[in-house]
Amino acid sequence: MDTYDPKAIEAKWQRVWEDARAFYVDDPPPGEEPAGKFYMLEMLPYPSGNLHMGHVLNYTLGDVLTHYHRRHGLHVLRPMGWDSFGLPAENAAIREGGHPREITERNIENIERQMHRLGWAIDWDRVIAAHDPDYYRWTQWLFLRFFERDLAYRKAAFVNWCPHDQTVLANEQVIDGKCERCGSIVEARKLEQWFFKITAYADALLRDHDLIDWPERTKTIQRNWIGRSEGAELLFRVDELDLDVAVFTTRADTLFGATFFVLAPEHPLVDEMIERSPNGEELRTYVAHALAKRGEQRAAGEKTGVFTGFFATNPATEARIPVWVADYVLMEYGTGAIMAVPGHDERDREFAERFELPVVEVVDEEDGTLVNSAQFSGMPVDEATREIVAWLGNRGRGRPAVSFRLRDWGFSRQRYWGCPIPIVYCPSCGIVPVPDDDLPVLLPDVDDYRPKGKPPLASNEEWLRVPCPSCGGEGRREADTMDTFVDSAWYFLRYPDAHDEREPFSRRLVDFWGPVDQYIGGIDHATGHLLYSRFFVKVLRELELLDFPEPFQRLFHQGWVRQGGTKMSKSRGNVTAPDELADMYGADAVRLYILFVGPADQDMDWTEEGIEGIGRFLRRLWRIVHEAAADGGAGEDGDAGPLVRKAHETIAKVSDDIGRRFVFNTPIAAVMELVNELGRDPSAPGARFAAETAVSLIQPYAPHIAEELWSALGHERLWEQPWPVADEDQLRRETFELVLQVNGRVRDRVEASVDESEEELVARAKASPRVQQHLDGKEIRQTIVVPGKLVNIVV
RNA sequence: GCCGAAGUGGCGGAACUGGCAGACGCGCCGGACUCAAAAUCCGGUGGGGCUCACGCCCCGUGUGGGUUCGAUUCCCACCUUCGGCACCA
């Protein structure tokens, strides 16, 4: 027996697998799609150049499941790709020189090497990269399909502008009013921007949560993000303008308490009011100030506002109530106008107090019924809400309505390193899509990536000027690029047909492999990538490009690997290189350790203390299995004995943990227990079977050592061996340890037979001297028997 | 403020459906091997108390209450930590 040399055996088996194309999966020929496919996917990495422990956790989890399902006979697709567009490479190019493409491709090479080093079972034939024209050609093609259906459109909008990165950010990329990437305070700018109409799918995105097996908290986050509110749209008359102005409210029951009316500064009516109002100048100044500050600033401090000089008529009371403009009302939500009910809304009350506006109580908070509300007085809130809307509806002044918090997805980016938007602006034809046959619109080289307030592509005059595809006149290309979330909103559909040159993916192959059966990734993508991908699949299904309603059938979130209490990430530079760890302890040890330290869905503080213990375990396993292989008792399959029984129990435990419970740390502990027991006597009966079982069960975690030991045991190709099945007979026990309790406290334990009747078990309890001591002649009031477990005597 | 998750030895954690709290590992302590050390192997290790000893008793899963023969597990209230949303009408 040689000593355990992880480096040597890991390199050896990685070569064997590659030569055997062990983890490459073939597409089925047409008409022969077999049952039992499994599409395993982890979120694709941004190729930052180095793997960190978060990646190791993510992809090792996927690897365990890949091996587990493969060995259950499923056709497992498990690909890998690169989310290779995006700011970090561009910023690195600005900082250090070079081209983002070169930087990205160098990083990919390095990270791919590190992935190979860890021995993950990946189909490397299907690699895709967002920045590869063979890929982004189809991103552009899909954009055009959205454009044709008006699901991608252009509008002037206030956007989140990062002054440092000189680009627009999605709402999802703004954290506490700051740029998620660089931390600069985000400013408001009004720009022409591209949007995807994700709001048109708000209801479908909520409804189809029922179809998918996702963590409840992820669905909750999405539900809150979409923010569906049921209420009513009510019309308020503004006589001086001869107009009806709509408000959205969830509290129609408080209509009689609406004592003033507020418009958002961006509301379309405000301009006209400025023109015609006696205090137009004051209004104009206020609106200008309000528009300049956005988001966080707007929410901070005391409420501000200006009276417009106009009045609206409360449709319930017929009272003329003053119309104000105030920036606590948001244009993006509801109708951009509200009826203010200071009696029952905290914000309206604050405003009313500040500006001395009347407050009327219309709901008795004690019993939840209406007061001061004409014929609705005395009605409970729920009923009144319905009745008032119906009452207004009869007079054409209101109707039930639904409002969403979700906004359309703005995906224009004023940066270089992204997918070009295939659009040409023509003075005569307007916005003209680039014809499919002219795709891809290649990302040209530019001299200078530095942000200058306009996109880098806008400086490449030669590229920019292009004949209008429609009239042939002088057109100009769109110089913005796409948000990288567009690249990743469909990448999982490309793997099933990664090299298709005629279409983004064939309907047959995407419907065979899709949807992803098991997806793994961080919960931080709950309102970004995970929502965008669902939106894309819904649209693509309507386009009949595929036929499933949801992209990711089952979802698992790995926890954050933290270091020193902060989130570990490429941007913070606090990463531990898995590479070095693999060199010190071996890839198998790194893989085992990251899953052993705790539940995979829980955040962890990274520490290397303890990886030694995994190293010890692997050396122990190595030695004990070799001993068992040399003289592993008489035990063959089916033999009885405690070791064989323990092996079967371990099979049952590991299979249940991985397959049903989705926990990955306790299977390792279970195999350790088996090895500990085997180690007590490696020549005991059943030792060989126990050794084979331990090796077979640890294979998804530590495939290299498992393969080597499997050979030592005289077998071949463990990676394609069927997953072991526990023998039910071996799991059944004839005897068990009966727990004896007095008043719920354990007093004794005795060996009992599973065949014994309840009376016999009670008799055993009463026979125990320790139990007797605690009974102490007291009156027995109750006796509880749990067959197979315990007897509890209550005195 | 609203929504969600979590609090167990010195540490990471286990206990799945209400039934032996602390599996497995780290660390630590003791022993074997060694000239010595490392590595390895064996044993111990929640706290407190009683006992020469075999052992035995009490306390113990964030805090306080409740349900139950029995609660880490269920219910109520609270505390702490971490996430999500946040002037969303």
Short mmCIF file of N, CA, C and O in Angstrom, two decimals, chain A residues 18 52 66 85 99 119 130 171 177 185 227 308 328 347 360 386 405 416 429 436 446 475 538 552 625 644-645 786:
data_model
loop_
_atom_site.label_atom_id
_atom_site.label_comp_id
_atom_site.label_asym_id
_atom_site.label_seq_id
_atom_site.Cartn_x
_atom_site.Cartn_y
_atom_site.Cartn_z
N GLU A 18 -11.40 12.30 -18.49
CA GLU A 18 -11.39 13.09 -19.72
C GLU A 18 -11.26 12.15 -20.92
O GLU A 18 -11.99 12.28 -21.90
N HIS A 52 -13.33 31.40 -5.80
CA HIS A 52 -13.30 31.58 -4.35
C HIS A 52 -14.15 30.49 -3.70
O HIS A 52 -14.79 29.70 -4.39
N THR A 66 -24.92 15.85 -9.30
CA THR A 66 -24.67 15.29 -10.63
C THR A 66 -24.29 13.81 -10.53
O THR A 66 -24.87 12.96 -11.20
N PHE A 85 -19.52 39.25 -20.00
CA PHE A 85 -19.61 40.69 -20.19
C PHE A 85 -19.72 41.34 -18.82
O PHE A 85 -20.11 40.68 -17.85
N HIS A 99 -7.23 45.20 -23.30
CA HIS A 99 -8.59 45.13 -23.82
C HIS A 99 -9.45 44.27 -22.89
O HIS A 99 -8.97 43.22 -22.45
N GLY A 119 -11.86 18.82 -10.12
CA GLY A 119 -12.42 17.55 -10.57
C GLY A 119 -13.93 17.53 -10.74
O GLY A 119 -14.56 16.49 -10.57
N ALA A 130 -20.82 34.71 -22.66
CA ALA A 130 -21.70 35.82 -23.04
C ALA A 130 -21.06 36.74 -24.07
O ALA A 130 -21.74 37.32 -24.92
N ASN A 171 -32.78 49.25 -10.93
CA ASN A 171 -33.19 49.41 -9.52
C ASN A 171 -32.52 48.37 -8.64
O ASN A 171 -32.15 48.65 -7.50
N GLY A 177 -29.49 53.60 -2.04
CA GLY A 177 -29.21 54.83 -2.76
C GLY A 177 -27.80 54.90 -3.32
O GLY A 177 -27.38 55.94 -3.84
N ILE A 185 -23.02 57.67 -4.52
CA ILE A 185 -24.42 58.06 -4.39
C ILE A 185 -25.02 58.17 -5.80
O ILE A 185 -24.47 58.84 -6.67
N GLY A 227 -45.07 43.11 -5.64
CA GLY A 227 -45.90 44.02 -4.86
C GLY A 227 -47.29 44.26 -5.39
O GLY A 227 -47.70 45.39 -5.65
N THR A 308 -51.45 74.04 -5.36
CA THR A 308 -51.47 74.41 -6.78
C THR A 308 -52.44 75.55 -7.08
O THR A 308 -52.38 76.12 -8.17
N TYR A 328 -43.71 63.41 -1.80
CA TYR A 328 -43.89 62.12 -1.14
C TYR A 328 -44.83 61.23 -1.95
O TYR A 328 -44.98 60.04 -1.64
N ARG A 347 -48.65 59.13 6.58
CA ARG A 347 -47.93 60.10 5.75
C ARG A 347 -48.80 61.32 5.48
O ARG A 347 -48.35 62.46 5.54
N VAL A 360 -60.17 64.44 9.20
CA VAL A 360 -61.49 63.91 9.55
C VAL A 360 -61.37 62.42 9.84
O VAL A 360 -60.77 61.69 9.06
N ARG A 386 -65.83 47.52 -0.41
CA ARG A 386 -66.51 46.99 -1.60
C ARG A 386 -67.69 47.88 -1.99
O ARG A 386 -67.87 48.22 -3.16
N ARG A 405 -45.93 47.07 -7.63
CA ARG A 405 -44.72 47.80 -7.29
C ARG A 405 -43.65 47.60 -8.37
O ARG A 405 -42.78 48.43 -8.55
N TYR A 416 -19.07 49.98 -22.48
CA TYR A 416 -18.55 49.31 -23.66
C TYR A 416 -18.75 47.79 -23.63
O TYR A 416 -19.25 47.18 -24.58
N CYS A 429 -36.96 56.98 -40.82
CA CYS A 429 -37.73 55.80 -40.41
C CYS A 429 -37.84 55.65 -38.89
O CYS A 429 -38.61 54.82 -38.41
N ASP A 436 -32.34 40.22 -39.06
CA ASP A 436 -31.75 39.00 -38.51
C ASP A 436 -30.49 38.57 -39.27
O ASP A 436 -29.51 38.12 -38.68
N VAL A 446 -12.69 50.00 -29.56
CA VAL A 446 -12.64 51.44 -29.40
C VAL A 446 -11.29 51.79 -28.77
O VAL A 446 -10.60 50.91 -28.27
N GLY A 475 -28.09 56.23 -41.32
CA GLY A 475 -28.56 55.89 -39.97
C GLY A 475 -27.40 55.87 -38.98
O GLY A 475 -26.23 55.94 -39.37
N LYS A 538 -41.32 32.93 -20.16
CA LYS A 538 -42.75 33.13 -20.44
C LYS A 538 -42.95 33.75 -21.82
O LYS A 538 -43.84 33.34 -22.58
N PHE A 552 -36.75 27.13 -14.04
CA PHE A 552 -36.03 26.37 -13.01
C PHE A 552 -37.03 25.66 -12.10
O PHE A 552 -37.67 26.28 -11.26
N VAL A 625 -9.39 1.04 4.13
CA VAL A 625 -9.93 0.34 2.96
C VAL A 625 -8.87 -0.61 2.40
O VAL A 625 -9.18 -1.74 2.00
N VAL A 644 -22.03 -5.21 8.47
CA VAL A 644 -22.87 -5.22 7.26
C VAL A 644 -24.14 -4.42 7.51
O VAL A 644 -24.57 -3.63 6.67
N ARG A 645 -24.69 -4.61 8.69
CA ARG A 645 -25.90 -3.86 9.01
C ARG A 645 -25.61 -2.36 9.02
O ARG A 645 -26.36 -1.57 8.47
N VAL A 786 -44.56 3.66 23.80
CA VAL A 786 -44.33 3.94 22.39
C VAL A 786 -43.58 2.75 21.83
O VAL A 786 -42.40 2.58 22.12
#
